[in-house]
XYZ file of C-alpha atoms in Angstrom:
370
model
C 49.864 -54.408 22.250
C 47.604 -54.663 19.204
C 48.081 -52.172 16.404
C 45.492 -49.521 15.786
C 43.256 -49.696 12.710
C 44.660 -48.637 9.346
C 44.442 -45.058 8.099
C 40.932 -45.191 6.517
C 39.518 -46.755 9.681
C 41.257 -44.189 11.878
C 39.853 -41.373 9.757
C 36.364 -42.886 10.067
C 36.827 -43.043 13.832
C 37.847 -39.394 13.801
C 34.751 -38.421 11.815
C 32.473 -40.373 14.140
C 34.006 -38.749 17.221
C 33.598 -35.216 15.868
C 30.105 -35.916 14.560
C 28.855 -37.764 17.651
C 27.305 -34.726 19.425
C 25.167 -34.098 16.341
C 23.547 -37.537 16.338
C 21.088 -36.844 19.155
C 18.764 -34.777 16.955
C 18.520 -37.605 14.364
C 19.074 -35.075 11.608
C 15.950 -33.052 12.376
C 17.824 -29.937 13.480
C 16.494 -27.303 15.857
C 17.412 -26.693 19.513
C 19.637 -29.285 21.195
C 21.049 -29.388 24.744
C 24.501 -30.858 25.359
C 25.209 -31.325 29.093
C 28.636 -32.278 30.456
C 29.131 -34.655 33.370
C 28.635 -33.003 36.739
C 30.249 -33.317 40.146
C 29.540 -32.369 43.719
C 29.559 -33.158 47.411
C 26.832 -34.233 49.809
C 25.835 -30.542 50.077
C 25.778 -29.306 46.480
C 26.240 -30.322 42.862
C 27.505 -28.499 39.781
C 26.529 -29.036 36.157
C 27.494 -27.277 32.955
C 26.362 -27.562 29.355
C 25.343 -25.695 26.258
C 22.139 -25.232 24.276
C 22.587 -25.098 20.483
C 20.534 -24.529 17.389
C 21.485 -27.088 14.748
C 20.686 -27.117 11.035
C 18.482 -29.792 9.565
C 20.097 -32.719 7.750
C 19.333 -32.799 4.031
C 17.078 -35.584 2.738
C 19.701 -36.817 0.292
C 22.089 -37.612 3.139
C 21.914 -41.273 4.273
C 21.152 -42.060 7.899
C 24.414 -43.952 8.387
C 27.921 -44.121 6.959
C 30.825 -41.811 6.185
C 28.728 -39.302 4.194
C 26.396 -38.871 7.168
C 29.399 -38.303 9.459
C 30.822 -35.671 7.100
C 27.457 -33.904 6.965
C 27.206 -33.937 10.760
C 30.717 -32.491 11.063
C 29.617 -29.646 8.758
C 26.483 -29.133 10.863
C 28.626 -28.969 13.971
C 30.797 -26.231 12.464
C 27.834 -23.968 11.665
C 25.717 -24.588 14.790
C 25.321 -21.691 17.204
C 24.576 -21.308 20.901
C 21.153 -20.124 22.050
C 21.248 -17.284 24.619
C 18.701 -16.512 27.369
C 17.177 -19.995 27.379
C 15.900 -21.449 30.655
C 17.296 -24.843 31.672
C 15.513 -26.711 34.461
C 17.755 -29.235 36.233
C 16.473 -31.998 38.526
C 18.740 -34.231 40.607
C 16.913 -36.599 42.922
C 14.460 -34.453 44.894
C 16.402 -31.248 44.159
C 15.925 -28.822 41.296
C 17.034 -25.439 39.958
C 16.380 -23.277 36.884
C 19.246 -21.386 35.216
C 19.575 -19.296 32.043
C 22.086 -19.708 29.221
C 24.611 -16.930 28.554
C 25.220 -15.117 25.249
C 27.025 -18.192 23.835
C 24.435 -20.705 24.994
C 26.376 -22.037 28.013
C 24.712 -22.673 31.347
C 26.120 -23.307 34.827
C 23.950 -24.847 37.524
C 24.888 -24.824 41.219
C 22.327 -27.037 42.901
C 21.919 -27.168 46.687
C 21.154 -30.758 47.750
C 18.463 -30.261 50.376
C 17.185 -33.772 49.632
C 20.022 -36.303 50.169
C 21.006 -38.566 47.271
C 21.311 -42.371 47.629
C 24.500 -43.433 49.397
C 24.969 -46.744 47.556
C 26.214 -45.162 44.310
C 28.674 -42.468 43.258
C 27.033 -41.596 39.943
C 23.594 -40.003 39.871
C 21.358 -39.061 36.973
C 20.418 -35.400 36.485
C 17.473 -34.621 34.182
C 17.346 -31.437 32.115
C 14.261 -29.734 30.683
C 14.777 -26.865 28.235
C 12.156 -24.547 26.751
C 13.245 -22.207 23.929
C 11.655 -18.925 22.836
C 10.519 -20.027 19.372
C 7.678 -22.327 20.404
C 9.620 -25.498 19.631
C 8.959 -28.672 21.586
C 10.684 -28.756 25.009
C 14.055 -30.497 25.007
C 14.704 -33.307 27.458
C 18.160 -34.632 28.237
C 20.170 -36.069 31.106
C 23.731 -36.409 32.340
C 25.656 -38.112 35.131
C 26.767 -36.377 38.321
C 29.575 -37.755 40.478
C 29.278 -37.531 44.276
C 32.168 -39.268 46.087
C 31.378 -41.850 48.779
C 31.304 -40.740 52.405
C 34.459 -42.734 53.190
C 36.531 -41.174 50.378
C 40.085 -40.730 51.628
C 41.812 -38.797 48.832
C 41.092 -36.282 46.073
C 43.214 -36.440 42.905
C 43.498 -33.385 40.652
C 45.492 -33.751 37.450
C 46.543 -31.636 34.539
C 46.021 -33.241 31.103
C 48.406 -31.517 28.695
C 51.888 -33.104 28.876
C 50.859 -34.884 32.076
C 48.390 -37.522 30.900
C 48.833 -37.103 27.173
C 51.507 -35.686 24.934
C 51.143 -32.013 24.125
C 48.481 -30.886 21.708
C 45.260 -30.529 23.680
C 45.072 -26.778 23.173
C 45.813 -27.287 19.470
C 42.700 -29.155 18.338
C 43.979 -30.201 14.903
C 47.217 -31.580 16.311
C 45.302 -33.412 19.027
C 42.919 -35.011 16.508
C 45.867 -36.069 14.386
C 47.565 -37.687 17.367
C 44.410 -39.459 18.501
C 43.204 -40.928 15.250
C 45.787 -40.754 12.464
C 49.220 -41.533 13.922
C 50.482 -45.091 13.991
C 50.351 -47.303 17.096
C 53.988 -46.657 18.060
C 53.297 -42.913 18.131
C 51.009 -43.073 21.150
C 49.157 -40.145 22.616
C 49.208 -41.219 26.278
C 52.355 -41.449 28.396
C 53.379 -45.045 29.207
C 51.832 -46.338 32.428
C 49.370 -43.452 32.774
C 46.244 -45.614 32.599
C 47.495 -48.024 35.263
C 48.646 -45.145 37.511
C 45.294 -43.380 37.456
C 43.394 -46.636 37.870
C 45.555 -47.378 40.927
C 44.883 -43.919 42.355
C 41.159 -44.314 41.694
C 40.785 -47.579 43.651
C 43.406 -46.762 46.288
C 45.117 -49.143 48.674
C 41.861 -50.981 49.374
C 41.161 -51.495 45.636
C 37.597 -50.248 46.298
C 38.047 -46.553 47.086
C 36.289 -44.928 44.073
C 38.178 -41.688 44.628
C 37.286 -38.516 42.724
C 39.770 -37.741 39.940
C 39.357 -34.267 38.464
C 41.126 -33.307 35.249
C 42.081 -29.784 34.201
C 43.012 -28.675 30.694
C 43.970 -25.397 29.074
C 41.968 -26.416 26.000
C 38.538 -24.951 25.124
C 35.197 -26.665 25.837
C 34.792 -27.471 22.143
C 37.249 -30.379 22.501
C 35.272 -32.016 25.325
C 34.175 -34.975 23.154
C 37.697 -35.446 21.825
C 39.098 -35.701 25.345
C 36.434 -38.217 26.331
C 37.366 -40.290 23.286
C 41.029 -40.087 24.279
C 40.316 -41.301 27.826
C 38.223 -44.216 26.565
C 40.752 -45.227 23.901
C 43.552 -45.321 26.460
C 41.597 -46.949 29.348
C 42.155 -43.981 31.655
C 39.546 -43.415 34.405
C 37.249 -40.741 33.034
C 36.654 -38.947 36.296
C 33.605 -36.887 37.148
C 34.406 -33.864 35.036
C 36.848 -32.336 32.605
C 37.509 -28.749 33.609
C 38.287 -26.933 30.404
C 39.328 -23.352 29.963
C 36.730 -20.676 29.272
C 37.899 -19.129 26.011
C 34.993 -16.754 25.482
C 36.134 -13.442 23.980
C 34.326 -10.232 24.931
C 34.994 -6.504 24.601
C 35.690 -6.349 28.325
C 38.061 -9.351 28.170
C 39.490 -9.567 24.617
C 41.747 -12.519 25.505
C 41.343 -15.939 27.158
C 41.849 -16.203 30.899
C 45.457 -17.077 31.778
C 45.867 -20.827 32.196
C 47.550 -20.587 35.599
C 44.782 -18.340 36.976
C 42.200 -20.768 35.642
C 43.909 -23.748 37.267
C 44.450 -22.044 40.625
C 40.810 -20.946 40.815
C 39.511 -24.418 39.969
C 41.714 -26.233 42.473
C 40.790 -23.745 45.191
C 37.108 -24.307 44.429
C 37.541 -28.089 44.660
C 39.358 -27.892 47.992
C 36.555 -25.731 49.373
C 33.896 -28.091 48.005
C 35.446 -31.233 49.479
C 36.102 -29.784 52.944
C 39.043 -31.452 54.693
C 39.656 -34.183 52.102
C 43.418 -34.542 51.479
C 44.591 -34.003 47.944
C 47.253 -35.112 45.445
C 48.169 -32.787 42.560
C 49.681 -34.060 39.284
C 51.194 -31.877 36.568
C 54.241 -31.377 34.359
C 57.394 -29.286 34.339
C 56.742 -27.575 31.031
C 54.155 -25.018 32.132
C 53.292 -23.362 35.441
C 52.100 -26.412 37.363
C 54.904 -26.465 39.969
C 54.379 -22.773 40.752
C 50.581 -23.033 40.893
C 50.672 -26.175 43.029
C 53.210 -24.719 45.452
C 50.980 -21.694 45.883
C 48.058 -24.030 46.635
C 50.111 -25.783 49.345
C 50.915 -22.446 51.000
C 47.356 -21.115 50.789
C 45.714 -24.341 52.021
C 47.958 -25.724 54.785
C 47.679 -29.462 55.352
C 45.419 -30.210 52.389
C 47.952 -31.264 49.708
C 49.866 -34.436 50.581
C 51.934 -34.846 47.414
C 52.755 -33.076 44.162
C 53.838 -35.178 41.186
C 55.490 -33.255 38.355
C 56.255 -35.142 35.159
C 59.618 -34.083 33.729
C 58.922 -33.231 30.083
C 62.073 -31.269 29.342
C 65.725 -31.474 30.372
C 66.599 -27.901 31.269
C 68.951 -27.288 34.171
C 67.468 -23.856 34.949
C 63.930 -25.270 35.075
C 64.955 -28.082 37.385
C 66.748 -25.639 39.689
C 63.567 -23.552 39.845
C 61.542 -26.636 40.793
C 64.139 -27.561 43.430
C 63.667 -24.113 44.986
C 59.901 -24.645 45.053
C 60.452 -27.981 46.771
C 62.509 -26.228 49.440
C 59.769 -23.630 49.967
C 57.336 -26.333 51.122
C 59.871 -28.636 52.787
C 58.492 -27.699 56.219
C 55.030 -29.042 55.296
C 53.883 -32.659 55.017
C 53.605 -32.249 51.223
C 56.383 -33.720 49.090
C 57.069 -32.377 45.604
C 58.349 -35.129 43.301
C 59.920 -34.352 39.926
C 59.341 -37.690 38.197
C 60.843 -39.012 34.994
C 57.926 -41.353 34.315
C 54.720 -42.893 35.646
C 56.616 -45.593 37.523
C 58.496 -43.021 39.608
C 55.190 -41.436 40.596
C 53.717 -44.836 41.419
C 56.656 -45.828 43.641
C 56.233 -42.693 45.756
C 52.442 -43.085 45.826
C 52.872 -46.650 47.063
C 55.373 -45.584 49.729
C 52.882 -42.966 50.975
C 50.027 -45.477 51.037
C 48.069 -43.872 48.188
C 48.052 -46.995 45.977
C 48.309 -50.738 46.540
C 51.151 -53.109 45.736
C 48.981 -54.519 42.971
C 48.554 -51.035 41.536
C 52.293 -50.370 41.638
C 53.069 -53.601 39.806
C 50.442 -52.777 37.165
C 52.111 -49.413 36.496
C 55.513 -51.076 36.186
C 54.156 -53.740 33.846
C 52.232 -51.348 31.636
C 55.135 -48.918 31.438
C 57.426 -51.679 30.185
C 54.896 -52.978 27.654
C 54.080 -49.548 26.248
C 57.718 -48.613 25.699
C 58.559 -51.764 23.779
């Protein structure tokens, strides 16, 4: 495996990643809309994003280079969300208008009365935003993932300590891991990219399954996670479900991570009807407990639970063994796996991935641990 760039280049990459959301206004400042990728079914689609007001870039700042990136990072720090702004969303022949909340976020649930083309999984949604200050309307777009009609499996995965080493909720530590550490101090677990690619294409190698990722990190690290997925060749998936960390007088603390995860998975199972599901997590947090609860509350939907062992504690493993026994009467198997290869072997035995996919996981796991 080739080494990563040297420290100055890694720092430049870090600056570019943090500054990237600021580039769309070309330094002119003013209102800007930042939509995230959406997802949905044949019946409805969901999109989320945020409308900001950004400061203008000074004339002495060059259009390109490290100084421009530093200036854009500073602009990102001081930007603020715009509340009560109408966002008009169009997807194919369907449209809806929603309003941003007090932090500038918007959520759009769009009923698909007009069917979308069946020959693609990704669809373009156009956004039209009009602010209250008389500024020019803002136009933007994002991609929305609708799984094919013949999709046979839904994959829902945690990120923290499941796909990547811990640090997602700690933004500074995550940035350090992504861009500053040396090549032998990797951020992704060995074999993860090959495992998720195998799950994405399935046994037929053409499945295009939906892979949904859940993190306990805040929405402000969305771009960093996208950069991480691209750097490590991990299938991006339709959406990154991040935790809502908004603090209010009524709720002066973030929503508990396990409540957040349970609610999201329940919503996805309801959205995708009878589609069977595989859940992937780690032993360090509450994933085994949350996933076991999902199996009990949604009989027959979850076909396998893969838990990455991230700590060697006898009491924790006994607790997971008890959870396994609680669902032993179902057709869902809970696997406490030491690595990506162990998950892949079980997935292959259950028909979730192909022989080619299994061998790719084995190969990549060996190469990445050398």
